Structure formats: structure tokens, C-alpha cells
Amino acid sequence: MKNLDDISFDEHDELINPRPEETDFDRIMNRALSRRDLMKGVMVFGGVAALGNTLMPAITQAAPHRFAFDGIDASTTDDISLPPGYSAQVVVRWGDPLWSDAEEFDHATRGTGASQAKSFGDNNDGMEVYAHGDKTILIANNEYTNKGIIWGNREDGKAENDDDILKGMNAHGLTAAEIEQKDGQWSVVKDSPYNRRFTPDVEMDITGPAAGHDLMKTKRDPDGVVAQGTFNNCGNGSTPWGTYLACEENFNGYFAAEDQEMEVTAEMKRYGVSPKGRGYGWEKIDDRFDLAKESNECNRHGYVTEVDARDPTSRPKKRSALGRFKHENAEVVVNGDGHIVVYMGDDERGEFLYRYISDGVYAPGAETDSLLEEGKLYAARFNDDGSGEWLALTPEATGMANMAEICIHTRIAASAVGATTMDRPEWVSANPKAAEVYCCLTNNKNRGVKPNAGGDETPVGGPNPREANPYGQIVRWRPASADHTSDAFEWDLYALAGNPNLHNDLYGGSDNITKDNMFNSPDGLRFDSNGILWIQTDGNYSNEKNFEGQGNNQMLAGDPATGEIRRFLTGPKQAEVTGLTWSPDRRTMFVGIQHPGERGEGNWPDGGDSAPRSAILAITRDDGGLVG
Ligand code: FEO
Ligand code: CA
Ligand code: CA
Ligand code: CA
């Protein structure tokens, strides 16, 4: 097997559970038919466009635009680049202590289990900043660890003892910290009562339909109501009542067994749970991660966890009503009638897009606990003609026994109702100025080539118009009557990423993709308060072949009205740009830089021959102006 740090989560899961090639007659016919449809027209920005995108509106330099900056060039340097007039500083890095009795980060040892438990976690991703009285509180996901970095002090980047494994474990979870800006510099307020680490050991309540179900019961928790820890949180969400939503993504790789051939259930396979694991080693220090000793622990992860960062004594809650899958983020919308609507992607090749609607309605100051506990779950179907519908996941529609099973095996429910297999749904973001919602479909080398993990076909067509899609696209939909609880919607593609220098067909991208702004693998996505759409990438940074000219991962801004896209920031070598939020006064934009140097090249942010460290940036305008 290849070095596991060199391959993506999806690649790893498929090595363990290979997907059959789509070779049977029906599938080949489907592909041929959808290619013919593709010739007729792909729904792209602004309407129906023939192949060659002739009907897409061209973006002209003369058109009025809403950007305060000039787009910057692609970059391959080990640094941050921004337009003139903007500056970036590091707020907090992996391993920075949150308390004064914790050690400063040691580049030689890269810390210990104990030091890591008192420091900012690794690989920050989704995050939020909350105003709380005169305090400013940051909460961020610490998604995962790269073996070659966290154990970079060990030979071959492998854990040598239990404390190495514990260090890795404690680098996961969430970090809450008070931050402050003094003389222009943002930093963590050490020893603040708001500083908190949520490691994979922290207790939290399981709420919603899955709570207490037999599949949730373990030796340590025979009632199935108290989970331990949250980990591999990718994107995030935020509720109107001021809580944070952390979204558990590739949770499967933390479970393993000594017997590499141990049989697991079909349900476990659908989620990529396998005795082979991904090499974190947790099963060696805690039996609940050993599939041979505890078969249900894996059912207690893969959820959205709600945390109140403003109350340091609060206990997190796993919200099973929002389903179990590889959650990317959770975009919360208050519908016109007060229902809470949550849009969520399942980031794996050929998985689905979901919607949740609360049974109750939100009123500021009223009880909110039931809003993410009691509601209905749906999966999306996209039709080739630009229409779409939300399919309810109920026992009747899915043939499953009850809502508990649907909330635990949500992927199986969505397959049963015939939802559309997507090109890896990443972040979803709703336009604050219009009833429309955007989602990054990051890429999918299996589109039109292989089925998903459940055996569902992945035909080329609809919002997934390119076979073996290397570049990704951004889909958007408008709910019927501007009502997010309506089951009908209309969709089109806001952008098809591509390389117009190399391709004249759909792989060249939509008309709003140019040689000056091109990128691949859109992932992070967030509207600012003015309705500008910020796009962050987690793609191929080789700057070669299909990706020549695209450089390092980056952040761009898009205008939903004109379609124009401009590059705003480029990240350091081998990093992903992910996570975006603003200070309460909107004069600082916080941007996450994840896994710099993940394949051994790069020493950002500390330079020299230091360990590369994920970090959160604060970006400001030199004139002190608003940044979102
Ligand atoms: Fe953690 Fe889907 O990215
Ligand atoms: Ca992501
Ligand atoms: Ca990604
Ligand atoms: Ca990443």
C-alpha cells in the first residue's frame, strides 16, 4: 500500500473496499445517453448553454463589479499572497499553548500527549468567531493529523509508543479560545475561562432519534445516550441562537482491528469502516476503537455536534436527527415561517446532498433545544432539465424500520429513495440576499466510471456533467416560492472549474473561469454579509498537466449576480485553504490554512527547517476598512 499520507480519504477507502468498474450493458447505455443529453445542453450559469458554453454570459472587464481588490496571480511559493492593501498575520498555530502552564510548541519533538491536550489542535478547518459581552471567542475544528507531520520526529513518520498515539488523538477535536486584538495583532488570551479543548475523550450527549437505539449501545455506554468525543470535524455551521455546529466527516478511519481480514457488516462497508483503519492507532490505546472488541462505537460518530462556545460549562450534543454520513458542513437557514432548515453535504464520491427541516419554529429567546432534535430529513434529486426535488427519508419511503435506523444509516436511506449521486458535496452556503443556496462539488474521478460505495450508479449528467471530473463545480438551487421548506427547486451551475488554457470543451470550465482566476476542487464556501461568495480550494497543487497554471490552493471571491470570480489569496505549499469567518466588527477576516507541507515540502509559517503547522490567519485592510 502507498504511504497513507499521500492519498486522499476517498482513495484510501477504495483501496480497502474496491468499487467495481461500471462495465455492464445498462450502465454503458446510461452513460451514452447522458453524453447525448450533454451535447444538447448543460445547465450552466445564467441558463442553458450548448457544449462550448456559447449561451453563458461573457464576463467583461467593463461590467460593474462588487470587489474592493484586484485579482492576484496564481502562486507556487511557500507563503501567503494577497492583493495590495491587505495584510495577513497568524493568530494561532497547531501546538500553540492555550494555558500558561502548557509548554510552547517544540519543533524537535512536536509535543507530547499532555502538551497537545493543552494546546491548539492540528489541521484547523471550519471555525466561527462569537462576540460575548466584551469578549471575542473563537471555536475551530481540528480535523485530523498527517502522520508524517505529527510524528515527523519519528522514523518514517510512525508512532513509536502509546504517547505518540495519544498526542495524535489529542490533536483532534475542537479548540475554543478567547482571542483579542492588541496593537493590531490578534492572539489567544492564555488562561481565559473560555479556553477549552474538546478531544476524542470528552463526554457529550446523544440526542434525537438514534439516542438509545441498540446500534448505539456499547460496553462503556449500555444505554446508548452518552458519546465520547468528536473527531474529524471538517466544515461547520452556526445557529441563530449562537451555538456552533461541528461536522464529523471521515470518522471511519479511526476504527481498526488486529485481524485485517475481519468481516464487517454491509452497513459498516457503506461507511468505509474496515479492520484496516487509516493508521491513527487509536485501537491500540482505547478498546472502543477496536472493531473486534466493540462493534457499535463506529455508529456513534459521523454526526453533527452542537457546542455552545460562550458557556465553558456546557456539554456538547450530538444531533443524530441531522443524519450520519461524512458530514462536510451544516448551513443553517431560518426560513420565512421560522422553521430551521439545515443543508448538508456528504463528502465522498457519489454520495448525496441532504436537507433537514425542524418540526418547531425558531423565535429569538425561546427554547431551541428541540430544533435540531425533532425534524425531517431529505435527500436531493436533481433532474437534467434544471428541476429538482427533496425526497423525504421516512420509514415508508425507505423501507427501513424507524427514524433511528434512518438517522444511523442515512446513506442507505438516501440510496433507497433514489437521490442523485453527486461529485463529492463539500460546503453549502446560503445567499443572505436571496433565496438561493450554493454547494461545492469538489471533484470525482469515479463519475461515469464506478458506482458509489452503495453500488448506486454515477451517470454523467445533471449537476455532474463531466466524466472522471478532475476540476469540480459549484451548483446552486433556488427553492420554489423562495420557501426553503418547499420540496421543489430549480438548479444551475454557478461555475464549472476547469483549465481554459488546455481544454476547449467542458473541461475548460464555464465562461466565468479564465486563465487569470482558474482553480480546481472548490471546497470551502461561505457568503459574507454583503452577499459576496468566498470560495476556498482543496485541490491538486502540482501545477502540472491538467492543473498547469493553477498553483497552490487559494481563496477566490465570486459575485452571484454577474458570475465574476477573482482570486484573493494564495496559500503556502501543499496546504489547503479552508475555514472562514469574521470578527464581530467585520474588519478582520479569519482564514484557515490546513496541512501546509503535507507531503514533505514546505515549512510554513515558521520557515527555516521548522515543522509545518496548520494555522488561522487574520486578514485586514491596511486602511482599516471592512472585509466582509
Ligand atoms: Fe474535510 Fe470534505 O473535506
Ligand atoms: Ca473540506
Ligand atoms: Ca476537500
Ligand atoms: Ca484537507
XYZ file of C-alpha atoms and ligand atoms in Angstrom:
634
model
C 0.000 0.000 0.000
C 1.185 3.530 -0.735
C 2.199 5.878 2.042
C -1.209 6.703 3.504
C -0.432 10.395 3.830
C -0.027 10.533 0.062
C -3.604 9.578 -0.690
C -6.967 11.141 -0.051
C -9.604 9.743 2.297
C -11.672 8.517 -0.678
C -8.634 6.910 -2.304
C -7.824 5.108 0.937
C -11.375 3.822 1.385
C -11.387 2.473 -2.166
C -8.081 0.681 -1.721
C -9.670 -1.159 1.195
C -13.071 -1.684 -0.465
C -12.529 -1.572 -4.242
C -15.559 -0.417 -6.244
C -16.463 -2.460 -9.328
C -15.863 -0.759 -12.662
C -19.149 0.113 -14.375
C -18.996 -2.333 -17.232
C -22.444 -3.857 -17.536
C -24.553 -3.019 -20.533
C -27.116 -0.848 -18.718
C -24.511 1.389 -17.253
C -22.720 1.850 -20.549
C -26.040 2.696 -22.190
C -26.831 5.208 -19.462
C -23.513 6.888 -20.000
C -24.021 7.092 -23.735
C -27.474 8.570 -23.233
C -26.332 11.146 -20.743
C -23.478 12.140 -23.051
C -26.050 12.763 -25.738
C -28.019 14.919 -23.276
C -24.820 16.735 -22.505
C -24.474 17.640 -26.168
C -27.960 19.100 -26.019
C -27.211 21.315 -23.101
C -25.797 21.645 -19.642
C -27.469 23.938 -17.164
C -24.743 26.416 -16.530
C -24.573 29.901 -15.112
C -27.339 32.078 -16.473
C -29.308 29.409 -18.315
C -28.948 26.583 -20.788
C -25.665 26.501 -22.649
C -24.699 24.311 -25.547
C -21.426 22.447 -25.335
C -18.876 25.162 -25.820
C -20.852 27.341 -23.427
C -21.953 29.758 -26.137
C -25.034 30.863 -24.228
C -23.282 31.654 -20.999
C -22.950 35.381 -20.440
C -19.399 36.503 -21.021
C -17.843 38.376 -18.123
C -16.429 41.596 -19.493
C -13.986 43.893 -17.796
C -16.363 46.790 -18.444
C -19.174 45.234 -16.374
C -19.640 46.828 -12.955
C -18.255 44.666 -10.168
C -18.501 44.471 -6.392
C -14.910 43.702 -5.454
C -12.682 46.057 -3.477
C -9.496 44.390 -4.743
C -7.674 43.413 -7.904
C -7.366 39.682 -8.567
C -3.895 38.231 -7.890
C -1.769 35.730 -9.799
C -1.543 32.021 -9.021
C 1.426 31.186 -6.796
C 3.726 28.252 -6.077
C 5.669 29.897 -3.234
C 5.640 28.734 0.401
C 3.814 31.833 1.544
C 0.522 33.737 1.655
C -0.214 36.213 -1.136
C -2.927 38.881 -1.019
C -3.913 41.845 -3.174
C -2.191 45.198 -2.453
C -3.768 46.928 0.545
C -4.400 43.710 2.519
C -2.209 42.078 5.190
C -2.230 38.693 6.899
C -0.951 37.653 10.330
C -1.005 34.308 12.143
C -3.471 34.199 15.074
C -2.817 30.658 16.313
C -0.940 27.596 15.050
C -1.047 23.875 15.723
C 0.545 23.281 19.129
C 0.287 26.856 20.463
C -0.491 26.590 24.214
C -3.877 27.808 25.492
C -2.782 27.934 29.125
C 0.355 29.404 30.679
C 1.283 26.093 32.346
C 1.498 24.344 28.955
C 4.779 24.093 27.061
C 5.480 26.144 23.959
C 5.499 24.049 20.784
C 8.753 22.100 20.406
C 9.734 21.758 16.740
C 12.077 18.846 17.513
C 9.634 16.619 19.435
C 6.421 18.158 18.105
C 4.903 17.849 21.580
C 3.520 15.075 23.742
C 0.084 13.707 24.571
C -0.060 16.017 27.589
C 1.188 19.158 25.852
C -1.173 18.604 22.935
C -4.196 18.342 25.250
C -3.446 21.912 26.413
C -2.693 23.387 23.005
C -4.408 24.305 19.756
C -5.178 21.134 17.805
C -3.941 20.179 14.355
C -5.385 20.733 10.859
C -7.872 23.503 11.670
C -10.847 23.633 9.309
C -14.316 25.111 9.894
C -14.458 27.857 12.523
C -16.561 30.646 13.955
C -15.940 33.771 15.995
C -18.561 34.883 18.527
C -18.968 38.163 20.348
C -19.806 37.543 24.007
C -20.132 40.724 26.038
C -16.776 42.438 25.531
C -15.079 39.099 24.761
C -14.318 37.559 21.374
C -14.428 33.767 21.310
C -13.027 31.593 18.548
C -14.009 27.984 18.063
C -12.367 25.842 15.404
C -12.418 22.260 14.204
C -9.146 20.350 14.384
C -9.993 17.860 11.692
C -7.208 15.262 11.607
C -3.452 14.719 11.639
C -0.917 13.908 8.947
C 1.275 11.081 10.188
C 4.385 12.461 8.514
C 3.928 15.781 10.334
C 2.641 14.963 13.801
C 5.105 12.066 14.044
C 7.697 13.828 11.910
C 10.178 13.367 14.775
C 9.917 9.567 14.338
C 11.442 7.377 11.716
C 9.152 7.061 8.668
C 6.543 9.219 10.435
C 5.217 6.329 12.512
C 4.084 6.377 16.147
C 6.672 4.639 18.316
C 4.760 4.418 21.583
C 1.379 4.970 23.214
C 2.106 8.614 23.951
C 2.745 9.274 20.269
C -0.713 7.839 19.550
C -2.233 9.916 22.365
C -0.563 13.045 21.002
C -2.251 12.351 17.677
C -5.591 11.734 19.369
C -5.394 14.914 21.439
C -4.578 16.932 18.314
C -8.107 16.058 17.089
C -11.432 17.539 18.102
C -12.224 21.198 18.649
C -10.499 24.177 20.216
C -12.340 27.084 21.807
C -10.296 30.111 22.825
C -10.774 33.722 23.711
C -8.883 35.919 21.268
C -8.083 39.605 21.367
C -6.602 42.234 19.086
C -3.916 44.373 20.757
C -1.927 46.980 18.827
C -3.224 45.433 15.626
C -2.105 41.873 16.476
C -4.646 39.122 17.134
C -3.666 36.393 19.614
C -5.078 33.844 22.060
C -5.785 35.062 25.602
C -3.995 32.397 27.631
C -5.842 31.051 30.698
C -9.164 32.620 29.668
C -12.101 30.702 31.203
C -13.395 30.293 27.637
C -10.362 28.290 26.526
C -11.330 24.694 26.080
C -10.237 21.598 24.198
C -12.785 19.030 23.073
C -10.683 15.921 22.482
C -11.944 12.493 21.363
C -12.381 11.675 25.073
C -14.798 14.445 26.089
C -18.289 13.264 27.086
C -21.298 14.502 25.163
C -24.989 13.660 24.960
C -26.502 11.787 22.048
C -29.834 13.381 21.118
C -32.528 12.736 18.541
C -33.938 9.542 17.031
C -30.736 7.457 17.347
C -30.349 8.046 21.112
C -30.809 4.799 22.999
C -31.120 2.602 19.901
C -29.474 -0.839 20.158
C -26.938 0.126 17.456
C -25.737 2.962 19.739
C -25.183 0.826 22.847
C -21.629 -0.070 23.815
C -19.936 -1.792 26.721
C -18.989 1.583 28.155
C -22.391 3.165 27.467
C -25.033 0.397 27.752
C -27.865 2.945 27.358
C -26.545 4.411 24.088
C -27.010 8.012 25.185
C -23.560 9.360 26.079
C -20.878 9.527 23.399
C -17.209 10.100 23.970
C -15.572 12.674 21.785
C -15.916 14.241 18.411
C -13.247 13.943 15.721
C -12.539 14.546 12.049
C -14.742 17.624 12.053
C -14.457 19.274 8.677
C -16.694 22.253 7.955
C -19.044 23.877 10.417
C -22.301 25.660 10.888
C -23.677 28.253 13.227
C -27.159 28.597 14.651
C -29.138 31.822 15.074
C -29.143 31.091 18.830
C -25.352 31.385 18.907
C -24.151 27.793 19.050
C -21.518 26.138 16.880
C -22.060 23.072 14.741
C -19.051 20.784 14.206
C -19.444 18.274 11.392
C -17.846 14.818 11.661
C -16.528 13.704 8.289
C -14.079 10.820 7.719
C -14.771 9.147 11.079
C -14.437 5.643 9.663
C -10.631 5.548 9.512
C -10.241 5.633 13.319
C -11.668 2.134 13.758
C -9.455 -0.899 13.153
C -8.750 -4.450 14.253
C -5.683 -6.627 14.534
C -7.222 -9.243 12.232
C -7.012 -7.371 8.929
C -9.395 -9.839 7.297
C -12.112 -9.481 9.934
C -15.547 -9.374 8.309
C -17.615 -6.231 8.858
C -21.310 -5.686 8.107
C -22.626 -4.273 4.825
C -23.655 -1.144 6.738
C -20.116 -0.660 8.022
C -18.777 -1.135 4.494
C -21.097 1.544 3.169
C -19.395 3.940 5.577
C -15.888 2.656 4.853
C -15.428 1.149 8.320
C -12.777 -1.545 7.963
C -10.349 -3.517 10.156
C -7.548 -1.898 8.162
C -8.213 1.603 9.551
C -6.172 4.586 8.395
C -3.215 4.165 10.721
C -4.076 6.516 13.603
C -3.542 3.613 16.040
C -6.338 4.594 18.452
C -7.456 0.969 18.787
C -4.103 0.290 20.463
C -4.794 2.664 23.352
C -8.600 2.504 23.656
C -10.627 -0.688 23.087
C -13.687 1.185 21.808
C -11.830 1.815 18.542
C -11.060 -1.909 18.149
C -13.767 -3.387 15.912
C -13.157 -6.865 17.316
C -13.899 -5.634 20.847
C -16.635 -3.065 20.180
C -18.741 -3.187 17.035
C -21.125 -0.305 17.837
C -18.736 2.540 18.692
C -18.472 3.442 14.999
C -22.250 4.067 14.897
C -21.778 6.886 17.438
C -19.689 9.031 15.068
C -20.451 10.701 11.764
C -22.865 13.257 13.216
C -23.206 16.997 13.671
C -22.235 18.086 17.190
C -23.654 21.279 18.719
C -21.428 23.237 21.094
C -22.020 26.488 22.998
C -18.590 28.130 22.969
C -19.849 31.031 25.082
C -20.654 28.741 28.022
C -17.484 26.954 29.168
C -19.522 24.587 31.360
C -21.834 23.494 28.533
C -21.924 19.891 27.379
C -21.824 19.201 23.618
C -24.720 17.410 21.959
C -24.542 15.016 19.041
C -27.535 15.780 16.850
C -28.496 12.431 15.313
C -31.599 13.963 13.680
C -29.244 15.558 11.123
C -28.202 12.103 9.938
C -24.995 10.105 9.883
C -22.648 10.406 6.952
C -19.356 12.049 6.095
C -20.622 15.488 7.032
C -18.901 18.412 5.370
C -20.663 21.416 6.901
C -24.145 22.364 8.094
C -25.627 25.517 6.593
C -28.452 26.782 8.792
C -31.202 28.945 7.325
C -34.137 30.449 9.204
C -36.993 30.036 6.742
C -39.550 32.829 6.341
C -42.003 30.921 8.571
C -39.408 30.318 11.303
C -38.573 26.684 10.535
C -34.894 25.886 10.813
C -33.563 24.407 7.578
C -30.112 22.801 7.519
C -28.382 21.943 4.233
C -25.593 19.349 4.400
C -23.274 17.521 2.008
C -21.850 14.005 2.336
C -18.305 14.285 1.016
C -17.486 11.055 -0.741
C -17.505 10.162 -4.414
C -21.082 9.570 -5.500
C -22.752 10.409 -2.167
C -25.678 12.756 -1.584
C -26.853 16.218 -0.604
C -29.252 16.491 2.376
C -31.771 18.863 3.926
C -33.216 18.894 7.440
C -36.342 20.830 8.487
C -37.164 21.362 12.150
C -40.668 20.454 13.317
C -40.733 23.528 15.541
C -40.038 27.155 14.690
C -37.341 29.478 15.926
C -38.112 32.547 17.994
C -35.249 34.563 19.499
C -35.023 33.867 23.219
C -37.440 30.920 23.139
C -36.436 27.291 23.738
C -34.205 25.999 20.932
C -33.130 22.563 22.158
C -35.724 20.634 20.165
C -34.987 22.414 16.867
C -32.092 20.116 15.954
C -33.637 17.124 17.697
C -37.076 16.807 16.120
C -37.449 17.252 12.391
C -37.482 15.675 8.964
C -34.571 14.609 6.800
C -34.460 14.677 2.981
C -32.029 13.852 0.171
C -31.842 15.730 -3.128
C -32.725 14.554 -6.608
C -31.502 16.725 -9.476
C -33.202 16.303 -12.847
C -31.383 17.004 -16.114
C -33.918 19.699 -17.067
C -32.880 22.018 -14.234
C -35.623 20.995 -11.825
C -35.094 19.093 -8.607
C -36.863 17.763 -5.559
C -36.239 16.864 -1.960
C -37.086 13.244 -1.174
C -38.238 12.594 2.394
C -36.327 9.902 4.280
C -39.127 8.170 6.161
C -39.714 4.516 7.083
C -42.428 4.339 4.380
C -40.226 5.795 1.638
C -37.069 3.880 2.529
C -38.428 0.549 3.768
C -36.340 0.994 6.904
C -37.766 0.161 10.335
C -37.793 3.547 12.037
C -36.220 7.021 12.161
C -33.439 5.774 14.443
C -32.156 3.445 11.719
C -32.563 6.168 9.097
C -30.530 8.587 11.223
C -27.787 5.972 11.800
C -27.669 4.527 8.265
C -28.659 7.669 6.404
C -26.715 6.802 3.245
C -28.705 3.598 2.863
C -31.951 5.546 3.252
C -30.939 8.063 0.568
C -29.954 5.274 -1.820
C -33.340 3.630 -1.242
C -35.267 6.725 -2.388
C -33.123 7.268 -5.482
C -31.335 10.506 -4.572
C -28.785 11.833 -7.080
C -25.197 10.659 -6.625
C -23.035 13.793 -6.540
C -19.420 14.756 -7.280
C -18.469 14.936 -3.561
C -20.666 17.608 -1.928
C -18.481 19.870 0.210
C -19.557 23.135 1.878
C -23.019 24.550 1.354
C -23.707 28.268 1.774
C -26.962 30.221 1.506
C -27.010 33.671 -0.047
C -28.082 36.165 2.668
C -29.527 38.432 -0.032
C -31.645 35.902 -1.961
C -33.383 32.552 -1.526
C -30.630 30.535 -3.180
C -28.099 28.047 -1.900
C -24.689 27.063 -3.300
C -22.655 23.876 -2.859
C -19.146 22.955 -3.946
C -18.914 19.614 -5.740
C -15.198 19.281 -5.382
C -14.244 16.616 -7.997
C -14.970 12.938 -8.682
C -12.626 10.711 -10.627
C -15.283 7.982 -10.474
C -18.032 9.976 -12.227
C -19.323 7.788 -15.024
C -16.638 5.221 -14.198
C -17.569 3.490 -10.941
C -20.621 3.315 -8.660
C -20.589 4.743 -5.140
C -19.881 2.646 -2.041
C -23.528 1.518 -2.019
C -23.470 0.367 -5.652
C -25.555 3.318 -6.912
C -24.751 4.348 -10.467
C -22.945 7.611 -11.092
C -24.101 8.577 -14.599
C -22.681 11.678 -16.271
C -25.351 14.390 -16.384
C -27.314 16.939 -14.417
C -25.129 18.897 -11.993
C -22.339 16.326 -12.503
C -21.736 16.799 -16.238
C -18.158 15.572 -16.709
C -16.798 12.047 -16.718
C -13.938 11.435 -14.244
C -14.366 15.085 -13.176
C -10.923 16.374 -12.130
C -11.865 20.024 -11.515
C -15.153 20.269 -9.659
C -18.064 22.704 -9.946
C -20.370 24.855 -7.852
C -24.080 24.032 -8.082
C -26.815 26.308 -6.785
C -30.540 25.897 -6.307
C -33.492 28.140 -5.663
C -36.341 26.720 -3.592
C -39.790 27.083 -5.151
C -41.578 30.253 -3.983
C -38.386 31.253 -2.106
C -39.524 28.786 0.590
C -36.715 26.576 1.913
C -39.291 24.044 3.149
C -40.689 23.548 -0.368
C -39.864 20.155 -1.853
C -39.292 21.599 -5.339
C -36.316 23.620 -6.533
C -34.578 24.803 -9.667
C -30.850 24.456 -10.113
C -27.994 25.529 -12.351
C -24.230 25.589 -12.180
C -22.636 28.787 -10.907
C -19.203 27.707 -12.088
C -17.587 24.725 -13.729
C -13.930 24.857 -12.702
C -11.514 23.895 -15.454
C -8.395 24.805 -17.340
C -9.203 27.071 -20.305
C -5.520 27.078 -21.314
C -5.687 23.357 -22.052
C -9.261 22.495 -22.958
C -11.877 23.851 -25.350
C -14.676 21.626 -24.071
C -16.413 21.378 -20.691
C -13.039 20.616 -19.076
C -12.053 24.188 -19.912
C -14.687 25.370 -17.454
C -17.599 27.784 -17.677
C -17.187 31.267 -19.158
C -16.552 32.808 -15.749
C -13.405 30.659 -15.439
C -10.443 32.349 -17.124
C -6.682 31.923 -17.347
C -6.463 34.585 -14.622
C -8.753 33.035 -11.991
C -8.668 29.304 -12.708
C -8.610 26.823 -9.848
C -9.580 23.239 -9.133
C -11.504 21.439 -6.402
C -13.692 24.104 -4.780
C -14.359 23.045 -1.175
C -14.838 25.752 1.480
C -17.678 28.127 0.611
C -19.155 30.994 2.528
C -21.144 34.118 1.786
C -20.165 37.288 3.577
C -22.765 39.700 4.919
C -22.787 41.616 1.614
C -23.622 38.601 -0.490
C -20.142 38.014 -1.909
C -19.377 34.305 -2.227
C -15.947 33.220 -0.959
C -14.570 30.034 -2.483
C -11.691 28.045 -0.955
C -9.880 25.198 -2.678
C -8.526 21.808 -1.607
C -7.157 20.563 -4.863
C -4.272 19.346 -6.899
C -1.394 21.789 -6.302
C 1.100 20.088 -8.638
C 0.802 22.994 -11.121
C 1.282 20.356 -13.821
C -0.717 18.656 -16.578
C -4.462 19.295 -16.065
C -3.606 21.731 -13.278
C -0.854 23.698 -15.005
C -1.101 27.383 -14.172
C -3.346 26.887 -11.128
C -0.585 26.823 -8.494
C -1.174 26.363 -4.788
C -4.593 26.166 -3.182
C -6.340 29.512 -2.937
C -9.335 31.592 -1.984
C -11.438 33.481 -4.515
C -14.444 35.763 -4.355
C -17.459 35.346 -6.611
C -20.298 37.710 -7.460
C -23.530 35.693 -7.598
C -25.194 38.251 -9.857
C -22.588 38.702 -12.593
C -20.733 35.409 -12.174
C -17.385 37.171 -11.970
C -14.736 35.380 -9.892
C -11.470 36.913 -8.639
C -8.538 35.302 -6.871
C -7.984 36.948 -3.455
C -5.469 34.763 -1.626
C -2.963 32.033 -2.397
C -1.800 29.608 0.284
C 1.596 28.094 1.059
C 2.954 24.883 -0.467
C 0.838 21.743 -0.156
C -1.734 23.486 2.038
C -5.486 23.648 1.705
C -7.291 26.931 2.349
C -10.332 26.134 4.493
C -12.448 27.774 7.162
C -13.685 31.361 7.020
C -15.280 33.733 9.472
C -15.170 37.380 10.515
C -14.569 39.451 13.633
C -17.724 40.992 15.115
C -16.813 44.386 13.593
C -16.128 42.774 10.179
C -12.756 44.499 9.949
C -10.896 41.170 10.249
C -11.433 38.102 8.126
C -10.184 34.820 9.638
C -8.999 32.227 7.115
C -7.729 28.728 7.858
C -4.590 27.203 6.364
C -4.611 23.418 6.696
C -1.856 20.833 6.291
C 0.957 23.007 4.843
C 3.792 20.734 3.748
C 1.579 17.633 3.918
C 3.824 15.727 1.513
C 7.130 16.848 2.941
C 7.690 20.115 1.081
C 7.273 23.423 2.901
C 7.870 24.894 6.350
C 5.105 27.447 6.636
C 4.542 29.517 8.765
C 7.732 29.447 10.846
C 10.166 28.939 7.922
C 13.717 27.571 8.024
C 13.625 23.855 8.706
C 10.756 24.138 11.218
C 7.764 21.807 11.319
C 4.967 22.983 9.017
C 1.934 23.967 11.099
C -1.700 24.495 10.249
C -2.815 27.940 11.395
C -5.549 30.547 11.391
C -4.827 33.839 9.635
C -6.292 37.244 10.423
C -6.627 39.339 7.269
C -7.202 43.071 7.469
C -7.236 46.037 5.143
C -4.323 48.384 5.638
C -6.818 51.277 5.701
C -8.804 49.563 8.480
C -11.830 49.082 6.243
C -14.465 46.363 6.213
C -13.556 42.959 4.803
C -16.911 41.273 4.587
Fe -12.666 17.628 5.139
Fe -14.651 17.262 2.611
O -13.213 17.990 3.375
Ca -13.461 20.347 3.127
Ca -11.858 18.573 0.015
Ca -7.681 18.878 3.915
